[in-house]
PDB file of C-alpha atoms in Angstrom:
ATOM      1  CA  ILE U   1      36.356  36.177  -3.186  1.00 62.00           C
ATOM      2  CA  PRO U   2      33.570  38.490  -3.170  1.00 60.00           C
ATOM      3  CA  PRO U   3      31.624  38.954  -6.224  1.00 63.00           C
ATOM      4  CA  GLY U   4      33.329  41.532  -9.041  1.00 62.00           C
ATOM      5  CA  CYS U   5      37.017  41.565  -6.738  1.00 62.00           C
ATOM      6  CA  GLY U   6      38.008  38.280  -8.981  1.00 72.00           C
ATOM      7  CA  ARG U   7      38.162  40.255 -12.115  1.00 77.00           C
ATOM      8  CA  ARG U   8      40.660  43.149 -10.842  1.00 84.00           C
ATOM      9  CA  LEU U   9      42.607  40.510  -9.617  1.00 90.00           C
ATOM     10  CA  ARG U  10      45.708  39.940 -11.631  1.00 93.00           C
ATOM     11  CA  HIS U  11      48.043  38.250  -9.393  1.00 94.00           C
ATOM     12  CA  LEU U  12      47.048  35.102  -7.050  1.00 92.00           C
ATOM     13  CA  SER U  13      49.620  33.248  -4.657  1.00 94.00           C
ATOM     14  CA  ILE U  14      48.843  30.542  -3.350  1.00 94.00           C
ATOM     15  CA  ARG U  15      51.744  29.134  -2.826  1.00 95.00           C
ATOM     16  CA  GLY U  16      52.766  26.012   0.167  1.00 94.00           C
ATOM     17  CA  CYS U  17      48.620  25.996   0.475  1.00 93.00           C
ATOM     18  CA  GLU U  18      49.350  21.747   0.014  1.00 93.00           C
ATOM     19  CA  SER U  19      45.372  21.052   0.678  1.00 93.00           C
ATOM     20  CA  ILE U  20      43.424  23.121  -2.083  1.00 94.00           C
ATOM     21  CA  SER U  21      42.194  21.110  -4.494  1.00 95.00           C
ATOM     22  CA  GLY U  22      42.041  20.647  -8.102  1.00 95.00           C
ATOM     23  CA  ARG U  23      38.082  21.913  -7.372  1.00 95.00           C
ATOM     24  CA  ALA U  24      39.203  25.342  -5.726  1.00 95.00           C
ATOM     25  CA  LEU U  25      41.302  25.499  -7.677  1.00 95.00           C
ATOM     26  CA  GLU U  26      39.119  25.474 -10.862  1.00 94.00           C
ATOM     27  CA  LYS U  27      36.678  28.342  -9.103  1.00 93.00           C
ATOM     28  CA  LEU U  28      39.568  31.331  -8.088  1.00 92.00           C
ATOM     29  CA  ALA U  29      40.281  30.687 -12.076  1.00 93.00           C
ATOM     30  CA  LYS U  30      37.126  31.051 -13.249  1.00 92.00           C
ATOM     31  CA  ALA U  31      36.297  33.676 -11.029  1.00 92.00           C
ATOM     32  CA  CYS U  32      39.278  35.489 -11.408  1.00 92.00           C
ATOM     33  CA  PRO U  33      39.392  35.217 -15.481  1.00 91.00           C
ATOM     34  CA  GLY U  34      42.077  38.371 -15.076  1.00 92.00           C
ATOM     35  CA  LEU U  35      44.642  36.429 -13.363  1.00 94.00           C
ATOM     36  CA  VAL U  36      48.342  37.199 -14.932  1.00 95.00           C
ATOM     37  CA  SER U  37      50.231  34.939 -13.063  1.00 95.00           C
ATOM     38  CA  LEU U  38      49.440  32.305 -10.795  1.00 96.00           C
ATOM     39  CA  ASP U  39      52.377  30.993  -7.700  1.00 96.00           C
ATOM     40  CA  CYS U  40      50.776  27.717  -6.977  1.00 95.00           C
ATOM     41  CA  SER U  41      53.977  26.313  -5.783  1.00 95.00           C
ATOM     42  CA  GLY U  42      53.759  23.225  -3.153  1.00 94.00           C
ATOM     43  CA  CYS U  43      50.271  23.005  -3.209  1.00 94.00           C
ATOM     44  CA  SER U  44      50.994  18.961  -3.443  1.00 92.00           C
ATOM     45  CA  ALA U  45      46.690  18.491  -3.775  1.00 94.00           C
ATOM     46  CA  LEU U  46      46.467  19.554  -6.597  1.00 95.00           C
ATOM     47  CA  GLY U  47      47.813  16.107  -8.077  1.00 92.00           C
ATOM     48  CA  ARG U  48      45.477  14.534  -7.519  1.00 93.00           C
ATOM     49  CA  ASP U  49      43.040  15.725  -9.649  1.00 93.00           C
ATOM     50  CA  ALA U  50      44.685  16.721 -13.260  1.00 91.00           C
ATOM     51  CA  VAL U  51      41.239  17.294 -14.919  1.00 93.00           C
ATOM     52  CA  ARG U  52      40.311  20.118 -13.023  1.00 95.00           C
ATOM     53  CA  VAL U  53      43.875  21.583 -12.709  1.00 95.00           C
ATOM     54  CA  HIS U  54      43.553  21.700 -16.857  1.00 94.00           C
ATOM     55  CA  ARG U  55      40.169  23.798 -17.170  1.00 95.00           C
ATOM     56  CA  ALA U  56      41.651  26.130 -14.372  1.00 95.00           C
ATOM     57  CA  ILE U  57      44.447  26.846 -16.316  1.00 95.00           C
ATOM     58  CA  GLN U  58      42.850  27.149 -19.310  1.00 94.00           C
ATOM     59  CA  TYR U  59      39.901  29.211 -17.925  1.00 94.00           C
ATOM     60  CA  LEU U  60      42.854  31.865 -17.392  1.00 94.00           C
ATOM     61  CA  GLY U  61      43.529  32.885 -20.902  1.00 93.00           C
ATOM     62  CA  LEU U  62      45.500  35.985 -19.823  1.00 94.00           C
ATOM     63  CA  LEU U  63      47.922  33.877 -18.189  1.00 95.00           C
ATOM     64  CA  GLU U  64      51.992  35.321 -18.438  1.00 96.00           C
ATOM     65  CA  VAL U  65      53.074  34.025 -15.256  1.00 96.00           C
ATOM     66  CA  ILE U  66      52.824  30.155 -14.069  1.00 96.00           C
ATOM     67  CA  VAL U  67      54.866  28.359 -11.033  1.00 95.00           C
ATOM     68  CA  ALA U  68      54.223  24.977  -9.706  1.00 95.00           C
ATOM     69  CA  THR U  69      57.217  24.170  -8.685  1.00 94.00           C
ATOM     70  CA  GLY U  70      56.583  20.494  -6.585  1.00 92.00           C
ATOM     71  CA  CYS U  71      53.785  20.376  -7.223  1.00 92.00           C
ATOM     72  CA  SER U  72      53.657  16.861  -9.009  1.00 92.00           C
ATOM     73  CA  GLY U  73      51.665  15.083 -11.349  1.00 92.00           C
ATOM     74  CA  THR U  74      50.328  18.942 -12.424  1.00 93.00           C
ATOM     75  CA  GLY U  75      52.255  19.764 -15.404  1.00 93.00           C
ATOM     76  CA  ASP U  76      51.716  18.144 -17.912  1.00 94.00           C
ATOM     77  CA  PRO U  77      47.227  19.726 -17.252  1.00 94.00           C
ATOM     78  CA  ILE U  78      49.418  23.418 -16.890  1.00 94.00           C
ATOM     79  CA  LEU U  79      50.893  22.982 -20.170  1.00 92.00           C
ATOM     80  CA  GLN U  80      48.167  21.170 -22.244  1.00 91.00           C
ATOM     81  CA  GLY U  81      46.321  24.146 -20.800  1.00 91.00           C
ATOM     82  CA  VAL U  82      48.569  27.437 -21.275  1.00 91.00           C
ATOM     83  CA  SER U  83      47.741  30.177 -23.383  1.00 89.00           C
ATOM     84  CA  PRO U  84      49.888  32.063 -26.655  1.00 92.00           C
ATOM     85  CA  SER U  85      50.879  35.060 -23.934  1.00 93.00           C
ATOM     86  CA  LEU U  86      53.177  32.593 -20.743  1.00 95.00           C
ATOM     87  CA  ARG U  87      55.995  34.055 -19.987  1.00 94.00           C
ATOM     88  CA  VAL U  88      57.502  32.017 -17.480  1.00 93.00           C
ATOM     89  CA  ALA U  89      56.887  28.601 -16.372  1.00 94.00           C
ATOM     90  CA  SER U  90      58.408  27.731 -13.537  1.00 94.00           C
ATOM     91  CA  ILE U  91      56.815  23.959 -13.078  1.00 94.00           C
ATOM     92  CA  ALA U  92      60.318  21.852 -11.670  1.00 94.00           C
ATOM     93  CA  GLY U  93      59.413  18.828  -9.715  1.00 94.00           C
ATOM     94  CA  THR U  94      56.028  18.742 -11.835  1.00 95.00           C
ATOM     95  CA  GLY U  95      56.034  15.749 -13.220  1.00 94.00           C
ATOM     96  CA  ALA U  96      56.264  17.311 -16.897  1.00 95.00           C
ATOM     97  CA  THR U  97      56.432  15.105 -20.025  1.00 95.00           C
ATOM     98  CA  THR U  98      58.457  15.717 -23.240  1.00 94.00           C
ATOM     99  CA  THR U  99      54.781  15.861 -24.925  1.00 94.00           C
ATOM    100  CA  ALA U 100      53.450  18.518 -23.182  1.00 94.00           C
ATOM    101  CA  VAL U 101      56.763  20.732 -22.969  1.00 94.00           C
ATOM    102  CA  ALA U 102      57.321  20.239 -26.979  1.00 91.00           C
ATOM    103  CA  ARG U 103      53.158  21.707 -26.807  1.00 91.00           C
ATOM    104  CA  LEU U 104      54.579  24.707 -24.835  1.00 92.00           C
ATOM    105  CA  LEU U 105      57.823  25.669 -27.284  1.00 89.00           C
ATOM    106  CA  ARG U 106      54.681  25.065 -30.185  1.00 88.00           C
ATOM    107  CA  VAL U 107      52.070  27.390 -28.983  1.00 89.00           C
ATOM    108  CA  ALA U 108      53.668  29.741 -26.057  1.00 89.00           C
ATOM    109  CA  ARG U 109      55.262  32.544 -28.465  1.00 85.00           C
ATOM    110  CA  VAL U 110      56.788  34.117 -25.939  1.00 90.00           C
ATOM    111  CA  LEU U 111      58.100  32.350 -23.383  1.00 90.00           C
ATOM    112  CA  GLU U 112      61.278  33.933 -21.944  1.00 87.00           C
ATOM    113  CA  HIS U 113      61.398  31.297 -18.998  1.00 88.00           C
ATOM    114  CA  LEU U 114      61.430  27.537 -18.823  1.00 90.00           C
ATOM    115  CA  ASP U 115      61.915  25.643 -15.897  1.00 91.00           C
ATOM    116  CA  ILE U 116      61.101  22.150 -16.238  1.00 93.00           C
ATOM    117  CA  ALA U 117      63.785  20.520 -12.966  1.00 90.00           C
ATOM    118  CA  GLY U 118      63.376  17.186 -12.157  1.00 91.00           C
ATOM    119  CA  CYS U 119      61.577  16.328 -14.529  1.00 93.00           C
ATOM    120  CA  PRO U 120      62.644  12.673 -16.141  1.00 92.00           C
ATOM    121  CA  GLU U 121      60.469  12.209 -18.462  1.00 93.00           C
ATOM    122  CA  VAL U 122      61.167  15.328 -20.582  1.00 93.00           C
ATOM    123  CA  ASP U 123      63.836  14.258 -23.337  1.00 92.00           C
ATOM    124  CA  ASP U 124      65.585  15.689 -26.659  1.00 88.00           C
ATOM    125  CA  SER U 125      62.375  15.460 -28.501  1.00 91.00           C
ATOM    126  CA  SER U 126      60.771  18.096 -26.538  1.00 89.00           C
ATOM    127  CA  ILE U 127      64.059  20.264 -26.938  1.00 85.00           C
ATOM    128  CA  ARG U 128      65.082  19.236 -29.976  1.00 84.00           C
ATOM    129  CA  PRO U 129      62.534  22.281 -31.266  1.00 83.00           C
ATOM    130  CA  LEU U 130      64.920  24.805 -30.425  1.00 80.00           C
ATOM    131  CA  ALA U 131      67.626  23.521 -32.365  1.00 74.00           C
ATOM    132  CA  SER U 132      65.996  24.141 -35.311  1.00 75.00           C
ATOM    133  CA  PRO U 133      66.395  27.317 -37.489  1.00 75.00           C
ATOM    134  CA  SER U 134      63.075  26.838 -38.796  1.00 74.00           C
ATOM    135  CA  SER U 135      61.468  26.986 -36.123  1.00 73.00           C
ATOM    136  CA  ARG U 136      59.829  29.501 -34.212  1.00 72.00           C
ATOM    137  CA  ALA U 137      59.676  27.357 -30.698  1.00 70.00           C
ATOM    138  CA  GLY U 138      61.785  29.654 -27.898  1.00 71.00           C
ATOM    139  CA  ARG U 139      62.463  32.028 -30.200  1.00 74.00           C
ATOM    140  CA  ARG U 140      62.287  34.990 -27.117  1.00 80.00           C
ATOM    141  CA  LEU U 141      63.844  32.173 -24.286  1.00 81.00           C
ATOM    142  CA  HIS U 142      66.339  33.118 -21.908  1.00 78.00           C
ATOM    143  CA  THR U 143      66.406  30.610 -19.566  1.00 80.00           C
ATOM    144  CA  LEU U 144      65.991  26.911 -19.818  1.00 85.00           C
ATOM    145  CA  ASN U 145      66.647  25.245 -16.806  1.00 86.00           C
ATOM    146  CA  VAL U 146      66.569  20.645 -17.489  1.00 87.00           C
ATOM    147  CA  LEU U 147      68.174  20.341 -13.623  1.00 85.00           C
ATOM    148  CA  GLY U 148      67.933  15.837 -13.894  1.00 86.00           C
ATOM    149  CA  CYS U 149      66.040  15.560 -17.656  1.00 88.00           C
ATOM    150  CA  THR U 150      67.725  12.752 -17.760  1.00 86.00           C
ATOM    151  CA  GLY U 151      66.573  12.051 -21.881  1.00 89.00           C
ATOM    152  CA  VAL U 152      68.395  15.573 -23.019  1.00 87.00           C
ATOM    153  CA  ARG U 153      71.605  15.888 -23.935  1.00 85.00           C
ATOM    154  CA  HIS U 154      74.240  18.258 -23.297  1.00 79.00           C
ATOM    155  CA  SER U 155      74.884  18.259 -27.427  1.00 82.00           C
ATOM    156  CA  THR U 156      71.403  18.842 -28.073  1.00 82.00           C
ATOM    157  CA  LEU U 157      71.702  21.795 -25.754  1.00 81.00           C
ATOM    158  CA  VAL U 158      74.660  23.568 -27.212  1.00 78.00           C
ATOM    159  CA  GLU U 159      73.067  23.494 -30.651  1.00 79.00           C
ATOM    160  CA  ALA U 160      70.394  25.419 -29.851  1.00 78.00           C
ATOM    161  CA  SER U 161      71.918  28.011 -27.835  1.00 75.00           C
ATOM    162  CA  ARG U 162      74.011  28.372 -30.933  1.00 73.00           C
ATOM    163  CA  LEU U 163      71.332  29.312 -32.936  1.00 71.00           C
ATOM    164  CA  ARG U 164      69.203  31.609 -30.178  1.00 67.00           C
ATOM    165  CA  ARG U 165      72.691  32.891 -29.564  1.00 64.00           C
ATOM    166  CA  TRP U 166      72.075  31.955 -25.651  1.00 65.00           C
ATOM    167  CA  ALA U 167      75.415  33.298 -23.143  1.00 57.00           C
ATOM    168  CA  GLY U 168      75.857  29.267 -23.027  1.00 55.00           C
ATOM    169  CA  VAL U 169      75.596  26.052 -21.784  1.00 58.00           C
ATOM    170  CA  ARG U 170      77.017  25.074 -18.487  1.00 54.00           C
ATOM    171  CA  PRO U 171      76.555  23.144 -16.030  1.00 48.00           C
ATOM    172  CA  PHE U 172      74.063  23.913 -13.366  1.00 48.00           C
ATOM    173  CA  LEU U 173      76.305  23.484 -10.270  1.00 45.00           C
ATOM    174  CA  PRO U 174      79.740  22.399  -9.828  1.00 43.00           C
ATOM    175  CA  GLY U 175      80.698  18.645 -11.511  1.00 44.00           C
ATOM    176  CA  ALA U 176      76.692  18.306 -12.772  1.00 45.00           C
ATOM    177  CA  ASP U 177      75.989  16.351 -15.728  1.00 44.00           C
ATOM    178  CA  TRP U 178      72.125  18.054 -15.848  1.00 44.00           C
ATOM    179  CA  TRP U 179      72.570  20.936 -18.042  1.00 48.00           C
ATOM    180  CA  ALA U 180      71.233  24.902 -18.206  1.00 51.00           C
ATOM    181  CA  VAL U 181      71.139  27.344 -21.219  1.00 51.00           C
ATOM    182  CA  HIS U 182      70.422  30.476 -20.136  1.00 47.00           C
ATOM    183  CA  GLU U 183      70.968  34.306 -21.076  1.00 46.00           C
ATOM    184  CA  PRO U 184      71.078  37.435 -18.767  1.00 41.00           C
ATOM    185  CA  ALA U 185      68.168  39.157 -18.770  1.00 38.00           C
ATOM    186  CA  ASP U 186      67.470  42.276 -16.378  1.00 38.00           C
ATOM    187  CA  GLN U 187      63.612  42.680 -16.791  1.00 34.00           C
ATOM    188  CA  LEU U 188      62.660  38.726 -16.491  1.00 35.00           C
ATOM    189  CA  TRP U 189      60.341  39.013 -13.980  1.00 34.00           C
ATOM    190  CA  ALA U 190      58.819  42.282 -14.730  1.00 32.00           C
TER     191      ALA U 190
END
């Protein structure tokens, strides 16, 4: 990135760049601190350098959208480094854990969309704050995809759905054992 150019860059997609390393992502983040959206889906090499991925996300203090679908091993480093301004986190298949998701729900006060599908380590304890009337977690959450999160029970999602006034809890796929909560949101990605 040419000197000075990165400071003006707001949106970056390195989607599918399988060989990009954590070190390269960290350099990009340092050069582009004003990024508001980052798509690193399919960047499989990132999972081999969790420490640098975590540092890279910490440099991006204005980040509102992170898409890292399929980047195995990056879920926790990403979620532990995000800023309170995060609106969208799509980290399906990253191996995120209950601890990291619980932290995200505490920190990201304007979170609207959370996709943690395919993260079997996530359980009820991270989602339960959404069902507590006194909790600030997830106040703006419109969608939550927990497809493949084997530790999240339907009853916890129904309880959260009632409290958060979501449109409902429905099977993500016909006949599926996994559930997603959602609310129509025309401007979710705007």
